[in-house]
Short mmCIF file of C-alpha atoms in Angstrom, two decimals:
data_model
loop_
_atom_site.label_atom_id
_atom_site.label_comp_id
_atom_site.label_asym_id
_atom_site.label_seq_id
_atom_site.Cartn_x
_atom_site.Cartn_y
_atom_site.Cartn_z
CA MET A 1 15.36 12.62 26.73
CA SER A 2 17.44 11.82 23.65
CA GLU A 3 14.90 9.20 22.55
CA LEU A 4 12.11 11.77 22.84
CA LEU A 5 13.99 13.92 20.32
CA SER A 6 14.96 11.05 18.02
CA PRO A 7 13.64 10.77 14.45
CA PHE A 8 11.65 7.71 15.60
CA SER A 9 9.63 9.96 17.89
CA PHE A 10 9.01 12.58 15.22
CA VAL A 11 8.02 10.07 12.51
CA LEU A 12 5.35 8.68 14.84
CA GLY A 13 4.61 11.82 16.85
CA VAL A 14 3.89 14.24 14.00
CA PRO A 15 0.96 12.29 12.45
CA LEU A 16 -0.36 11.44 15.93
CA LEU A 17 -0.32 15.12 16.85
CA GLY A 18 -1.84 15.92 13.46
CA GLY A 19 -4.72 13.57 14.13
CA ALA A 20 -5.41 15.25 17.48
CA VAL A 21 -5.20 18.82 16.10
CA LEU A 22 -7.35 18.06 13.05
CA ALA A 23 -9.94 16.32 15.23
CA LEU A 24 -10.49 19.79 16.68
CA PHE A 25 -9.90 22.03 13.65
CA GLY A 26 -10.34 19.69 10.67
CA HIS A 27 -13.54 21.43 9.54
CA ARG A 28 -11.98 24.85 9.03
CA ASP A 29 -10.84 26.32 5.70
CA ARG A 30 -7.16 26.02 6.64
CA ALA A 31 -7.50 22.37 7.68
CA MET A 32 -6.47 21.17 4.21
CA GLU A 33 -3.22 23.16 4.47
CA LEU A 34 -2.71 21.85 8.01
CA ASN A 35 -3.11 18.31 6.71
CA VAL A 36 -0.37 18.96 4.14
CA ALA A 37 1.85 20.59 6.78
CA PHE A 38 1.64 17.63 9.15
CA SER A 39 2.27 15.21 6.27
CA ALA A 40 5.31 17.28 5.23
CA GLY A 41 6.62 17.15 8.80
CA THR A 42 6.26 13.37 8.84
CA PHE A 43 8.12 13.09 5.52
CA LEU A 44 10.93 15.35 6.75
CA ALA A 45 11.33 13.24 9.90
CA ALA A 46 11.32 10.06 7.77
CA CYS A 47 14.10 11.53 5.58
CA VAL A 48 16.23 12.28 8.67
CA LEU A 49 15.65 8.75 9.99
CA THR A 50 16.51 7.27 6.60
CA ALA A 51 19.76 9.26 6.45
CA GLN A 52 20.73 7.98 9.90
CA VAL A 53 20.09 4.37 8.89
CA ILE A 54 22.12 4.81 5.69
CA GLU A 55 25.00 6.26 7.70
CA HIS A 56 24.92 4.10 10.84
CA GLY A 57 23.03 0.93 9.86
CA PRO A 58 20.05 -0.69 11.67
CA GLN A 59 18.82 1.17 14.75
CA PHE A 60 16.77 0.40 17.85
CA ALA A 61 14.65 2.75 19.96
CA TRP A 62 12.50 2.63 23.09
CA ASP A 63 14.05 -0.43 24.74
CA GLU A 64 14.18 -2.38 21.44
CA GLU A 65 10.42 -2.01 20.89
CA PHE A 66 11.17 -0.16 17.62
CA TYR A 67 13.64 -1.22 14.98
CA ILE A 68 14.67 0.10 11.58
CA ASP A 69 16.71 -1.86 9.04
CA ALA A 70 17.10 -2.10 5.27
CA LEU A 71 13.79 -3.95 4.87
CA ASN A 72 11.54 -1.33 6.44
CA VAL A 73 13.44 1.94 6.10
CA PHE A 74 12.62 2.45 2.44
CA LEU A 75 8.98 1.53 3.12
CA VAL A 76 8.86 4.19 5.87
CA ALA A 77 10.23 6.78 3.44
CA LEU A 78 7.84 5.65 0.69
CA THR A 79 4.83 5.73 3.05
CA ALA A 80 5.67 9.23 4.28
CA PHE A 81 6.26 10.47 0.70
CA VAL A 82 3.01 9.11 -0.74
CA GLY A 83 1.18 10.33 2.37
CA LEU A 84 2.49 13.84 1.64
CA THR A 85 1.65 13.86 -2.08
CA THR A 86 -1.82 12.42 -1.40
CA SER A 87 -2.50 15.20 1.11
CA MET A 88 -1.49 17.71 -1.59
CA PHE A 89 -3.88 16.11 -4.07
CA SER A 90 -6.56 16.04 -1.37
CA ARG A 91 -6.67 19.86 -1.02
CA PRO A 92 -8.50 20.79 -4.26
CA TYR A 93 -10.31 17.44 -4.36
CA MET A 94 -11.92 17.99 -0.96
CA ARG A 95 -12.78 21.60 -1.77
CA ILE A 96 -14.79 20.40 -4.77
CA GLU A 97 -16.44 17.66 -2.68
CA ARG A 98 -17.38 20.35 -0.13
CA ASP A 99 -18.79 22.60 -2.87
CA HIS A 100 -20.86 19.67 -4.16
CA GLY A 101 -22.27 19.11 -0.66
CA LYS A 102 -20.72 15.65 -0.24
CA MET A 103 -18.37 16.79 2.55
CA THR A 104 -19.96 18.64 5.47
CA PRO A 105 -17.81 20.26 8.25
CA PRO A 106 -18.13 17.21 10.58
CA ARG A 107 -17.16 14.88 7.72
CA LEU A 108 -14.16 17.05 6.83
CA ARG A 109 -13.03 16.96 10.46
CA LEU A 110 -13.39 13.17 10.53
CA TYR A 111 -11.59 12.78 7.20
CA HIS A 112 -8.59 14.95 8.08
CA SER A 113 -8.09 13.52 11.57
CA MET A 114 -8.44 9.91 10.40
CA TYR A 115 -6.08 10.56 7.47
CA GLN A 116 -3.30 11.53 9.89
CA LEU A 117 -4.08 8.66 12.27
CA PHE A 118 -4.06 6.25 9.32
CA ASN A 119 -0.55 7.41 8.44
CA PHE A 120 0.44 6.98 12.09
CA THR A 121 -0.84 3.38 12.23
CA MET A 122 0.98 2.40 9.03
CA LEU A 123 4.28 3.90 10.22
CA LEU A 124 3.83 2.24 13.62
CA ALA A 125 3.34 -1.14 11.92
CA LEU A 126 6.44 -0.64 9.80
CA MET A 127 8.74 0.58 12.60
CA THR A 128 7.81 -1.66 15.51
CA ASN A 129 10.05 -4.56 16.48
CA ASN A 130 7.24 -6.16 18.50
CA LEU A 131 4.96 -8.49 16.54
CA GLY A 132 2.19 -7.86 19.08
CA ILE A 133 2.35 -4.09 18.44
CA LEU A 134 2.44 -4.88 14.71
CA TRP A 135 -0.89 -6.67 15.08
CA VAL A 136 -2.35 -3.78 17.12
CA ALA A 137 -1.19 -1.29 14.47
CA MET A 138 -2.78 -3.33 11.66
CA GLU A 139 -6.06 -3.49 13.59
CA ALA A 140 -5.92 0.28 14.20
CA ALA A 141 -5.28 0.85 10.49
CA THR A 142 -8.41 -1.19 9.75
CA LEU A 143 -10.52 0.92 12.12
CA THR A 144 -9.27 4.25 10.74
CA THR A 145 -9.85 3.20 7.13
CA VAL A 146 -13.34 1.93 7.95
CA LEU A 147 -14.18 5.48 9.06
CA LEU A 148 -12.50 6.95 5.95
CA VAL A 149 -14.34 4.63 3.55
CA SER A 150 -17.70 5.43 5.17
CA VAL A 151 -17.15 9.20 5.35
CA TYR A 152 -19.76 10.03 2.66
CA ARG A 153 -22.45 8.22 4.71
CA THR A 154 -24.24 6.91 1.62
CA ALA A 155 -25.84 3.47 1.66
CA ALA A 156 -23.14 2.13 -0.69
CA SER A 157 -20.24 3.59 1.32
CA LEU A 158 -21.65 2.25 4.61
CA GLU A 159 -22.10 -1.19 3.03
CA ALA A 160 -18.52 -1.11 1.71
CA ALA A 161 -17.19 -0.04 5.11
CA TRP A 162 -19.17 -2.78 6.85
CA LYS A 163 -17.89 -5.44 4.43
CA TYR A 164 -14.35 -4.13 4.91
CA PHE A 165 -14.71 -4.18 8.70
CA ILE A 166 -16.15 -7.72 8.82
CA LEU A 167 -13.75 -9.35 6.34
CA CYS A 168 -10.62 -7.63 7.62
CA GLY A 169 -11.81 -8.14 11.22
CA VAL A 170 -12.02 -11.89 10.62
CA GLY A 171 -8.63 -11.79 8.89
CA ILE A 172 -6.96 -9.83 11.66
CA ALA A 173 -8.39 -12.30 14.21
CA GLN A 174 -6.61 -15.10 12.33
CA ALA A 175 -3.41 -13.05 12.50
CA LEU A 176 -3.88 -12.65 16.28
CA PHE A 177 -4.12 -16.40 16.70
CA GLY A 178 -1.00 -16.82 14.58
CA THR A 179 0.82 -14.26 16.76
CA VAL A 180 -0.21 -16.16 19.91
CA LEU A 181 1.15 -19.41 18.42
CA LEU A 182 4.38 -17.63 17.50
CA TYR A 183 4.73 -16.43 21.10
CA MET A 184 4.09 -19.96 22.35
CA ALA A 185 6.91 -21.31 20.19
CA ALA A 186 9.26 -18.46 21.16
CA GLU A 187 8.61 -18.66 24.90
CA LYS A 188 10.01 -22.20 24.99
CA VAL A 189 13.33 -20.91 23.62
CA ILE A 190 13.60 -17.29 24.83
CA GLY A 191 11.57 -17.44 28.03
CA SER A 192 8.63 -15.35 29.13
CA SER A 193 10.72 -12.33 30.15
CA GLY A 194 13.08 -12.24 27.19
CA GLY A 195 11.08 -10.31 24.64
CA ALA A 196 9.54 -13.36 22.99
CA LEU A 197 7.60 -11.23 20.51
CA LEU A 198 10.50 -8.98 19.48
CA TRP A 199 11.32 -9.81 15.87
CA THR A 200 15.08 -9.38 16.28
CA HIS A 201 15.07 -11.85 19.21
CA LEU A 202 12.96 -14.31 17.22
CA ASP A 203 15.25 -13.95 14.20
CA ALA A 204 18.28 -14.81 16.36
CA VAL A 205 16.72 -18.12 17.54
CA LYS A 206 14.52 -18.98 14.53
CA THR A 207 16.33 -22.27 13.87
CA GLN A 208 15.42 -23.45 17.40
CA LEU A 209 11.67 -22.75 17.14
CA ASP A 210 9.27 -25.72 17.10
CA PRO A 211 8.58 -26.37 13.39
CA ASN A 212 5.10 -27.79 14.00
CA ILE A 213 3.92 -24.72 15.90
CA ILE A 214 5.60 -22.35 13.41
CA THR A 215 3.90 -24.11 10.48
CA LEU A 216 0.49 -23.55 12.06
CA ALA A 217 1.39 -20.00 13.10
CA PHE A 218 2.44 -19.00 9.58
CA ALA A 219 -0.75 -20.44 8.10
CA PHE A 220 -2.86 -18.22 10.35
CA LEU A 221 -0.59 -15.19 9.91
CA PHE A 222 -0.58 -15.57 6.13
CA ILE A 223 -4.38 -15.85 5.93
CA GLY A 224 -4.83 -12.98 8.38
CA TYR A 225 -2.46 -10.46 6.87
CA GLY A 226 -3.19 -11.83 3.38
CA THR A 227 -6.75 -10.54 3.83
CA LYS A 228 -5.30 -7.04 4.23
CA VAL A 229 -3.05 -7.57 1.19
CA GLY A 230 -6.15 -8.37 -0.86
CA LEU A 231 -5.13 -11.84 -1.98
CA VAL A 232 -7.77 -14.00 -3.67
CA PRO A 233 -10.07 -15.46 -2.28
CA VAL A 234 -10.12 -13.01 0.68
CA HIS A 235 -10.13 -9.92 -1.53
CA ASN A 236 -13.82 -9.00 -1.70
CA TRP A 237 -13.56 -5.96 0.57
CA LEU A 238 -10.99 -4.19 -1.58
CA PRO A 239 -12.96 -3.22 -4.74
CA ASP A 240 -15.91 -1.93 -2.69
CA ALA A 241 -13.68 0.10 -0.36
CA HIS A 242 -11.93 1.70 -3.33
CA ALA A 243 -15.12 2.44 -5.21
CA GLU A 244 -17.13 3.99 -2.38
CA GLY A 245 -14.53 5.89 -0.35
CA PRO A 246 -12.97 9.26 -1.25
CA THR A 247 -10.33 8.99 -3.97
CA PRO A 248 -7.42 10.06 -1.68
CA VAL A 249 -8.33 7.08 0.50
CA SER A 250 -8.21 4.80 -2.56
CA ALA A 251 -4.72 6.15 -3.32
CA VAL A 252 -3.32 5.41 0.15
CA LEU A 253 -5.13 2.07 0.40
CA SER A 254 -3.63 0.81 -2.87
CA GLY A 255 -0.32 2.61 -2.58
CA LEU A 256 0.48 2.07 1.10
CA LEU A 257 -1.74 -0.15 3.27
CA LEU A 258 -1.41 -3.20 1.02
CA ASN A 259 2.40 -2.81 1.19
CA VAL A 260 2.34 -2.70 5.00
CA ALA A 261 0.31 -5.91 5.18
CA LEU A 262 2.69 -7.65 2.75
CA TYR A 263 5.62 -6.40 4.83
CA ALA A 264 4.08 -8.12 7.89
CA ILE A 265 3.91 -11.39 5.92
CA LEU A 266 7.56 -11.02 4.87
CA ARG A 267 8.72 -10.61 8.47
CA CYS A 268 6.83 -13.80 9.37
CA LYS A 269 8.21 -15.61 6.31
CA VAL A 270 11.80 -14.95 7.41
CA LEU A 271 11.10 -16.66 10.74
CA THR A 272 9.22 -19.55 9.12
CA ASP A 273 11.98 -20.23 6.58
CA GLY A 274 14.50 -20.37 9.41
CA ALA A 275 12.41 -22.73 11.54
CA LEU A 276 11.41 -25.20 8.79
CA ASP A 277 13.46 -27.39 6.51
CA SER A 278 10.77 -27.15 3.81
CA PRO A 279 9.92 -24.14 1.59
CA LEU A 280 6.32 -24.13 2.88
CA ALA A 281 6.02 -20.35 3.22
CA GLY A 282 7.35 -19.73 -0.27
CA ARG A 283 5.03 -22.30 -1.84
CA MET A 284 2.00 -20.79 -0.13
CA MET A 285 2.97 -17.35 -1.39
CA ILE A 286 3.56 -18.64 -4.92
CA GLY A 287 0.18 -20.39 -4.99
CA PHE A 288 -1.95 -17.58 -3.60
CA GLY A 289 0.04 -14.93 -5.47
CA LEU A 290 -0.47 -16.65 -8.81
CA LEU A 291 -4.16 -17.25 -8.09
CA SER A 292 -4.58 -13.55 -7.29
CA VAL A 293 -2.84 -12.43 -10.49
CA VAL A 294 -4.94 -14.66 -12.74
CA ALA A 295 -8.29 -14.12 -11.00
CA ALA A 296 -7.88 -10.34 -10.80
CA ALA A 297 -6.88 -10.09 -14.46
CA PHE A 298 -10.09 -11.82 -15.60
CA LEU A 299 -12.24 -9.89 -13.12
CA LEU A 300 -10.84 -6.69 -14.67
CA THR A 301 -12.66 -7.47 -17.90
CA ARG A 302 -16.10 -7.18 -16.24
CA GLN A 303 -15.69 -3.82 -14.53
CA LYS A 304 -17.69 -0.69 -15.43
CA ASP A 305 -16.62 1.52 -12.50
CA VAL A 306 -13.17 3.07 -13.05
CA LYS A 307 -12.14 2.89 -9.39
CA ARG A 308 -13.23 -0.75 -9.11
CA MET A 309 -11.21 -1.55 -12.23
CA PHE A 310 -8.03 -0.11 -10.75
CA ALA A 311 -8.83 -1.82 -7.43
CA TYR A 312 -8.70 -5.17 -9.22
CA SER A 313 -5.47 -4.00 -10.82
CA SER A 314 -4.09 -3.53 -7.29
CA ILE A 315 -5.09 -7.11 -6.41
CA GLU A 316 -3.27 -8.31 -9.53
CA HIS A 317 -0.09 -6.43 -8.66
CA MET A 318 -0.11 -7.46 -4.99
CA GLY A 319 -0.47 -11.04 -6.20
CA LEU A 320 2.54 -10.53 -8.45
CA MET A 321 4.62 -9.20 -5.53
CA THR A 322 3.53 -12.10 -3.32
CA PHE A 323 4.49 -14.52 -6.11
CA ALA A 324 7.92 -12.88 -6.44
CA PHE A 325 8.65 -13.06 -2.71
CA GLY A 326 7.44 -16.66 -2.72
CA LEU A 327 10.03 -17.50 -5.39
CA GLY A 328 12.70 -16.07 -3.10
CA GLY A 329 16.34 -15.54 -3.90
CA PRO A 330 18.16 -12.25 -4.50
CA VAL A 331 16.72 -11.49 -7.96
CA ALA A 332 13.06 -12.29 -7.22
CA ASN A 333 13.16 -10.44 -3.88
CA PHE A 334 14.85 -7.45 -5.53
CA ALA A 335 12.13 -7.48 -8.21
CA GLY A 336 9.38 -7.72 -5.57
CA LEU A 337 10.74 -4.72 -3.65
CA LEU A 338 11.14 -2.69 -6.86
CA HIS A 339 7.60 -3.62 -7.91
CA MET A 340 6.30 -2.62 -4.47
CA THR A 341 7.87 0.83 -4.89
CA VAL A 342 6.79 1.56 -8.46
CA HIS A 343 3.28 0.19 -7.90
CA SER A 344 2.82 2.56 -4.94
CA LEU A 345 3.96 5.54 -7.00
CA ILE A 346 2.12 4.76 -10.23
CA LYS A 347 -1.15 3.48 -8.74
CA SER A 348 -1.52 6.50 -6.44
CA ALA A 349 -0.85 8.79 -9.44
CA ILE A 350 -3.58 6.97 -11.37
CA PHE A 351 -6.06 7.45 -8.54
CA PHE A 352 -5.17 11.16 -8.43
CA THR A 353 -6.13 11.54 -12.10
CA VAL A 354 -9.17 9.29 -11.71
CA GLY A 355 -10.36 11.46 -8.83
CA HIS A 356 -10.30 14.59 -10.98
CA ALA A 357 -11.84 12.76 -13.95
CA THR A 358 -14.77 11.43 -11.91
CA GLN A 359 -15.38 14.85 -10.38
CA LYS A 360 -15.56 16.38 -13.86
CA ALA A 361 -17.98 13.74 -15.13
CA GLY A 362 -19.98 13.43 -11.92
CA THR A 363 -19.82 9.64 -12.19
CA GLN A 364 -17.38 6.76 -11.83
CA LEU A 365 -18.88 4.78 -14.74
CA MET A 366 -16.29 4.57 -17.49
CA ASP A 367 -18.88 4.69 -20.29
CA GLU A 368 -19.86 8.19 -19.14
CA ILE A 369 -16.32 9.60 -18.81
CA ARG A 370 -15.12 10.73 -22.22
CA GLY A 371 -12.81 13.26 -23.88
CA LEU A 372 -10.60 14.21 -20.95
CA ILE A 373 -7.96 15.40 -23.43
CA LYS A 374 -10.30 18.26 -24.43
CA VAL A 375 -11.37 19.21 -20.91
CA ASN A 376 -8.02 19.02 -19.12
CA PRO A 377 -5.05 17.70 -21.14
CA PRO A 378 -2.72 17.27 -18.12
CA VAL A 379 -5.28 15.05 -16.33
CA ALA A 380 -5.81 13.09 -19.56
CA TRP A 381 -2.11 12.56 -20.16
CA GLY A 382 -1.57 11.68 -16.50
CA LEU A 383 -4.26 8.99 -16.74
CA MET A 384 -2.99 7.60 -20.03
CA LEU A 385 0.68 7.55 -18.99
CA GLY A 386 -0.24 6.10 -15.60
CA ALA A 387 -2.28 3.33 -17.23
CA LEU A 388 0.56 2.49 -19.63
CA ALA A 389 3.05 2.51 -16.76
CA ILE A 390 1.00 0.19 -14.52
CA LEU A 391 0.40 -2.17 -17.46
CA GLY A 392 4.15 -2.68 -17.77
CA MET A 393 5.03 -0.63 -20.84
CA PRO A 394 8.78 0.06 -21.11
CA PRO A 395 10.67 2.04 -19.98
CA PHE A 396 8.61 2.48 -16.78
CA GLY A 397 9.74 0.70 -13.62
CA VAL A 398 6.84 -1.79 -13.67
CA PHE A 399 8.28 -3.25 -16.88
CA ALA A 400 11.68 -3.75 -15.25
CA SER A 401 10.25 -5.47 -12.16
CA GLU A 402 7.82 -7.65 -14.14
CA PHE A 403 10.62 -8.66 -16.52
CA LEU A 404 12.77 -9.76 -13.57
CA ILE A 405 9.86 -11.68 -12.01
CA LEU A 406 9.00 -13.43 -15.27
CA THR A 407 12.58 -14.44 -16.07
CA THR A 408 13.05 -15.78 -12.52
CA ALA A 409 9.79 -17.72 -12.81
CA MET A 410 10.96 -19.23 -16.12
CA ARG A 411 14.03 -20.55 -14.34
CA GLN A 412 12.54 -21.62 -10.97
CA GLN A 413 8.84 -22.35 -11.66
CA PRO A 414 8.47 -22.67 -15.47
CA TRP A 415 4.92 -24.09 -15.16
CA ALA A 416 3.73 -20.74 -13.75
CA THR A 417 5.08 -18.59 -16.59
CA PRO A 418 2.22 -19.17 -19.10
CA PHE A 419 -0.34 -18.25 -16.43
CA LEU A 420 1.52 -15.03 -15.64
CA LEU A 421 1.84 -14.08 -19.31
CA LEU A 422 -1.84 -14.81 -19.97
CA ALA A 423 -2.94 -12.74 -16.95
CA LEU A 424 -0.70 -9.80 -17.84
CA GLY A 425 -1.97 -9.86 -21.44
CA VAL A 426 -5.63 -9.94 -20.37
CA ALA A 427 -5.07 -7.10 -17.90
CA PHE A 428 -3.31 -4.99 -20.54
CA ALA A 429 -6.12 -5.44 -23.06
CA SER A 430 -8.87 -4.80 -20.48
CA VAL A 431 -7.44 -1.61 -18.99
CA PHE A 432 -6.15 -0.06 -22.19
CA ALA A 433 -9.47 -0.64 -24.00
CA ARG A 434 -11.29 1.24 -21.19
CA VAL A 435 -8.83 4.10 -20.67
CA GLN A 436 -8.35 5.06 -24.34
CA PRO A 437 -11.95 6.30 -24.94
CA MET A 438 -11.98 8.00 -21.52
CA VAL A 439 -9.05 10.10 -22.67
CA PHE A 440 -9.73 10.63 -26.39
CA GLY A 441 -13.52 10.27 -26.83
CA GLU A 442 -16.07 13.03 -27.51
CA THR A 443 -17.29 15.01 -24.53
CA THR A 444 -19.42 17.91 -23.30
CA LEU A 445 -17.73 18.12 -19.88
CA LYS A 446 -16.73 21.47 -18.40
CA PRO A 447 -13.61 22.31 -16.36
CA LEU A 448 -13.72 22.11 -12.55
CA ALA A 449 -14.11 25.16 -10.32
CA HIS A 450 -10.81 24.49 -8.49
CA PRO A 451 -7.69 23.66 -10.53
CA PRO A 452 -6.57 20.07 -9.84
CA ALA A 453 -3.30 19.28 -8.04
CA LEU A 454 -1.28 17.71 -10.83
CA ILE A 455 2.25 18.13 -9.49
CA PRO A 456 1.95 14.90 -7.40
CA VAL A 457 0.76 13.01 -10.50
CA PHE A 458 3.75 13.88 -12.65
CA VAL A 459 6.26 13.61 -9.79
CA HIS A 460 5.07 10.03 -9.20
CA LEU A 461 5.13 9.20 -12.91
CA ALA A 462 8.62 10.71 -13.26
CA LEU A 463 9.90 8.62 -10.35
CA GLY A 464 8.27 5.51 -11.83
CA LEU A 465 10.00 6.26 -15.14
CA MET A 466 13.35 6.90 -13.46
CA LEU A 467 13.23 3.55 -11.62
CA GLY A 468 12.77 1.83 -14.99
CA LEU A 469 15.87 3.51 -16.39
CA TYR A 470 18.12 4.11 -13.41
CA ILE A 471 18.05 3.03 -9.76
CA PRO A 472 20.12 5.37 -7.53
CA PRO A 473 23.03 3.56 -5.81
CA TYR A 474 21.70 4.04 -2.27
CA LEU A 475 18.26 2.68 -3.29
CA ASP A 476 19.92 -0.23 -5.06
CA ALA A 477 21.89 -0.97 -1.89
CA TRP A 478 18.66 -0.92 0.16
CA TYR A 479 16.98 -3.33 -2.23
CA ARG A 480 19.95 -5.70 -2.28
CA GLU A 481 20.30 -5.74 1.50
CA ALA A 482 16.55 -6.16 2.03
CA ALA A 483 16.45 -8.93 -0.59
CA ARG A 484 19.27 -10.72 1.25
CA MET A 485 17.34 -10.42 4.56
CA ILE A 486 14.14 -11.85 3.11
CA GLY A 487 16.09 -14.83 1.75
CA GLY A 488 14.05 -17.77 0.51
#
């Protein structure tokens, strides 16, 4: 009975209940407030769970099937927080979409129910101790986001959803094969009845696992979950999914789902590093991370759709995080975790402002979005500050994390530093040259019928700024402990 009333149960139970309730009532006028209420309940439960972990250390639940430690607790809190702020942004955004005829009652019901189930699948993936359940949760997250991306039912959105389903379906199948290989290696050591897929059990015996099987398993797991991260060359689904789905979906895709997939890779990397004498996992992450940063930066220069441009920016930043975790060590891992946090906050804030800007202009083409400063100064300043923050301008947190990653690369992998600097410079020039006329150009746009939800934008930007200037002691302790666990 105590486990039924534990924070674990509420963190997972509230969004699951929300999905069921909104599947019935998601088309009604109050559904948008219900969506916020369920998201707020999830965040409150995540805060209680986080406080317990800070006070008592790592915790198990449900016969060790669920596990919370320093590596995933801050991601649970971050996921619940961004899920809440995105639901707040979604209220006026979806009202305008409904007024424009793009969201019918059945589509609203589908959107609200799948939004809650999407949050549930991400939290399930983060909190489970079982690598088999982790795979199931990632597959469920794929299915819910396919429905969210295709909610407009246009030819372009259906094509984007289909591409997303096929590419991520192939990727997740690779991850399943990698999970099977991992079980095969673990069963020889732990036995068939000893929880051979529980991560904590695997971590305890990782030095005894067959290195040949683990090498093959990590290759499949990295390719599989790397598809969900959006690493080049398995990234093609991501720009289409961002461009064609509702903007709140773009915010949670960039801000949350990519983090969860990278978290899955990190859990597998810890086991691989323990089983092998060679730094194979780290070298793979360095190579694919660097390739993603450079390729995405140059692809940014060709974009005309604002949501596609920021989708490629997400690929660039996920590549940078993957590169940092590939470097390993306390500083690079700390920088990767900090970058993961600030990217989630800043990129979701950018998509909030982009959503309002595209609704005002009636288009996502950047050449046709002009003069936001005259139509709605807060949206304009949110977009400009968000763009500067994500491009690494000091004193925002992205600057601090990128500085740490670059200085570590200079020391450990000096050959990679020029590529990183070139990519970051190209990305800065590309994005800033597009955003500046969107904000300050001439316009004939008129204000929207419903006032936009701008509190989430500036809360996210303020947190991103704070993390560049000051990291609270408890957050610093999380990062340091998680960085130690990742190792490398």
